[in-house]
Amino acid sequence: MGVWDLLLVGLVILLGLCGVLLPAVPGSLLVWAAVMWWALKDTQPVAWWTLVGATVLMFVSQGVRWALPPRRLRASGTNRRMLAYAGAGSTLGFVLLPVLGAIPGFLAGVYFFERLRLGRRAEAVTALRTVMRSGGSSILTELFTCQLITAAWLGAVIWG
């Protein structure tokens, strides 16, 4: 697979990661479809095993998300800027503390946004709890799954 094809797959994956944070955009489906596209064009066994792993992760993620409460983010006062802070925090946490840092990074992003918006620590913690109860946990689950799939794809491309 050529460099331009890999770059295009990476851009679709990046679009999918951003799409997780936007309503009405099938972010996780875009990430999975990009990995499938890559695996179909690159017929090495590592590509197929990456696709199998991505598929299993997607099914597990969907099962977990169905068990969580439904998304009611609009009712909690969530806006796109808060989701951008949460996504940036999750990505930064995923990179700085590999894999497990995404969860505290997401929470820190939401907390930082609410602290800037509300100004007080107690109100920011209360707002963080409200966001996580009203669908933030579902977004975190989907984003974390997409980040795992992206990391597996990068690892397969670089070392595979």
Tab-separated table of C-alpha atoms in Angstrom:
chain	number	residue	atom	x	y	z
A	1	MET	CA	0.000	0.000	0.000
A	2	GLY	CA	1.412	3.361	-0.987
A	3	VAL	CA	2.080	6.365	1.179
A	4	TRP	CA	-0.836	8.314	-0.291
A	5	ASP	CA	-3.237	5.465	0.446
A	6	LEU	CA	-1.985	5.248	4.035
A	7	LEU	CA	-2.356	8.994	4.401
A	8	LEU	CA	-5.925	8.811	3.122
A	9	VAL	CA	-6.762	5.976	5.517
A	10	GLY	CA	-5.236	8.015	8.351
A	11	LEU	CA	-7.347	11.027	7.413
A	12	VAL	CA	-10.527	8.942	7.425
A	13	ILE	CA	-9.566	7.569	10.835
A	14	LEU	CA	-8.954	11.117	12.086
A	15	LEU	CA	-12.337	12.171	10.706
A	16	GLY	CA	-13.890	9.231	12.543
A	17	LEU	CA	-12.206	10.196	15.803
A	18	CYS	CA	-13.573	13.725	15.460
A	19	GLY	CA	-16.936	12.296	14.423
A	20	VAL	CA	-17.291	10.457	17.709
A	21	LEU	CA	-17.588	13.829	19.420
A	22	LEU	CA	-20.122	15.242	16.957
A	23	PRO	CA	-23.764	14.220	16.985
A	24	ALA	CA	-25.127	12.474	13.881
A	25	VAL	CA	-21.666	11.504	12.589
A	26	PRO	CA	-20.914	7.753	12.691
A	27	GLY	CA	-17.374	8.159	14.036
A	28	SER	CA	-16.726	4.603	15.151
A	29	LEU	CA	-18.093	3.253	11.893
A	30	LEU	CA	-15.720	5.519	9.926
A	31	VAL	CA	-12.735	4.310	11.954
A	32	TRP	CA	-13.687	0.664	11.440
A	33	ALA	CA	-14.365	1.203	7.713
A	34	ALA	CA	-10.956	2.863	7.260
A	35	VAL	CA	-9.227	-0.100	8.908
A	36	MET	CA	-11.232	-2.487	6.734
A	37	TRP	CA	-10.291	-0.528	3.610
A	38	TRP	CA	-6.613	-0.714	4.627
A	39	ALA	CA	-6.858	-4.457	5.346
A	40	LEU	CA	-8.470	-5.136	1.971
A	41	LYS	CA	-5.722	-3.277	0.122
A	42	ASP	CA	-2.826	-4.606	2.247
A	43	THR	CA	-3.133	-8.377	2.282
A	44	GLN	CA	-0.513	-9.109	4.947
A	45	PRO	CA	-1.668	-11.236	7.905
A	46	VAL	CA	-1.053	-8.383	10.360
A	47	ALA	CA	-3.616	-6.274	8.479
A	48	TRP	CA	-6.231	-8.988	8.744
A	49	TRP	CA	-5.550	-9.564	12.442
A	50	THR	CA	-5.836	-5.827	13.026
A	51	LEU	CA	-9.206	-5.844	11.275
A	52	VAL	CA	-10.370	-8.812	13.356
A	53	GLY	CA	-9.269	-7.041	16.541
A	54	ALA	CA	-11.005	-3.832	15.468
A	55	THR	CA	-14.206	-5.733	14.750
A	56	VAL	CA	-14.151	-7.465	18.138
A	57	LEU	CA	-13.486	-4.142	19.874
A	58	MET	CA	-16.405	-2.540	18.021
A	59	PHE	CA	-18.801	-5.316	19.071
A	60	VAL	CA	-17.665	-5.125	22.699
A	61	SER	CA	-17.988	-1.345	22.632
A	62	GLN	CA	-21.525	-1.552	21.243
A	63	GLY	CA	-22.483	-4.019	23.969
A	64	VAL	CA	-21.103	-1.759	26.672
A	65	ARG	CA	-22.803	1.303	25.188
A	66	TRP	CA	-26.170	-0.467	25.097
A	67	ALA	CA	-25.794	-1.214	28.817
A	68	LEU	CA	-25.100	2.454	29.608
A	69	PRO	CA	-27.843	5.060	29.965
A	70	PRO	CA	-28.934	6.731	26.698
A	71	ARG	CA	-27.368	9.983	25.581
A	72	ARG	CA	-29.176	13.068	26.804
A	73	LEU	CA	-26.328	15.527	26.456
A	74	ARG	CA	-28.452	18.452	25.297
A	75	ALA	CA	-30.470	18.287	28.520
A	76	SER	CA	-27.296	18.605	30.592
A	77	GLY	CA	-26.182	21.741	28.763
A	78	THR	CA	-23.383	20.097	26.826
A	79	ASN	CA	-22.051	21.979	23.823
A	80	ARG	CA	-19.489	21.250	21.123
A	81	ARG	CA	-16.742	23.210	22.843
A	82	MET	CA	-17.018	21.011	25.925
A	83	LEU	CA	-16.832	17.914	23.727
A	84	ALA	CA	-13.746	19.374	22.035
A	85	TYR	CA	-12.082	19.869	25.436
A	86	ALA	CA	-13.019	16.319	26.436
A	87	GLY	CA	-11.704	14.863	23.168
A	88	ALA	CA	-8.461	16.820	23.371
A	89	GLY	CA	-7.976	15.749	26.982
A	90	SER	CA	-8.652	12.133	26.107
A	91	THR	CA	-6.234	12.170	23.180
A	92	LEU	CA	-3.553	13.912	25.220
A	93	GLY	CA	-4.032	11.432	28.052
A	94	PHE	CA	-3.902	8.509	25.608
A	95	VAL	CA	-0.542	9.720	24.305
A	96	LEU	CA	1.056	10.805	27.597
A	97	LEU	CA	-0.020	7.794	29.646
A	98	PRO	CA	-0.436	5.152	26.940
A	99	VAL	CA	-3.900	3.653	26.636
A	100	LEU	CA	-5.223	4.133	30.170
A	101	GLY	CA	-4.584	7.875	30.200
A	102	ALA	CA	-7.543	8.433	27.869
A	103	ILE	CA	-10.075	7.992	30.657
A	104	PRO	CA	-8.653	10.524	33.151
A	105	GLY	CA	-7.797	12.773	30.209
A	106	PHE	CA	-11.441	12.820	29.102
A	107	LEU	CA	-12.598	13.591	32.632
A	108	ALA	CA	-9.943	16.287	33.003
A	109	GLY	CA	-11.027	17.890	29.729
A	110	VAL	CA	-14.647	18.081	30.859
A	111	TYR	CA	-13.609	19.333	34.297
A	112	PHE	CA	-11.291	21.988	32.839
A	113	PHE	CA	-14.031	23.280	30.544
A	114	GLU	CA	-16.583	23.394	33.343
A	115	ARG	CA	-14.095	25.048	35.685
A	116	LEU	CA	-13.444	27.769	33.100
A	117	ARG	CA	-17.163	28.193	32.473
A	118	LEU	CA	-18.411	28.092	36.060
A	119	GLY	CA	-15.348	29.330	37.942
A	120	ARG	CA	-15.701	27.237	41.090
A	121	ARG	CA	-14.354	23.804	41.840
A	122	ALA	CA	-17.490	22.361	43.471
A	123	GLU	CA	-19.736	23.494	40.629
A	124	ALA	CA	-17.321	22.083	38.054
A	125	VAL	CA	-17.281	18.685	39.802
A	126	THR	CA	-21.087	18.675	39.925
A	127	ALA	CA	-21.260	19.576	36.232
A	128	LEU	CA	-18.748	16.805	35.424
A	129	ARG	CA	-20.924	14.255	37.224
A	130	THR	CA	-23.996	15.498	35.385
A	131	VAL	CA	-22.273	15.237	32.008
A	132	MET	CA	-21.002	11.725	32.697
A	133	ARG	CA	-24.440	10.569	33.871
A	134	SER	CA	-26.241	12.077	30.898
A	135	GLY	CA	-24.227	10.361	28.188
A	136	GLY	CA	-20.597	11.303	28.688
A	137	SER	CA	-19.773	7.724	29.631
A	138	SER	CA	-21.183	6.539	26.306
A	139	ILE	CA	-19.052	9.034	24.382
A	140	LEU	CA	-16.003	8.069	26.441
A	141	THR	CA	-16.572	4.387	25.653
A	142	GLU	CA	-16.885	5.023	21.922
A	143	LEU	CA	-13.919	7.410	21.815
A	144	PHE	CA	-11.708	5.039	23.821
A	145	THR	CA	-12.573	2.169	21.468
A	146	CYS	CA	-11.743	4.271	18.416
A	147	GLN	CA	-8.461	5.335	19.998
A	148	LEU	CA	-7.557	1.692	20.656
A	149	ILE	CA	-8.344	0.779	17.057
A	150	THR	CA	-6.295	3.741	15.818
A	151	ALA	CA	-3.341	2.743	17.992
A	152	ALA	CA	-3.534	-0.844	16.719
A	153	TRP	CA	-3.639	0.401	13.120
A	154	LEU	CA	-0.647	2.714	13.671
A	155	GLY	CA	1.282	-0.108	15.311
A	156	ALA	CA	0.509	-2.470	12.436
A	157	VAL	CA	1.521	0.121	9.846
A	158	ILE	CA	4.746	1.124	11.579
A	159	TRP	CA	5.982	-2.221	12.847
A	160	GLY	CA	4.027	-4.617	10.633
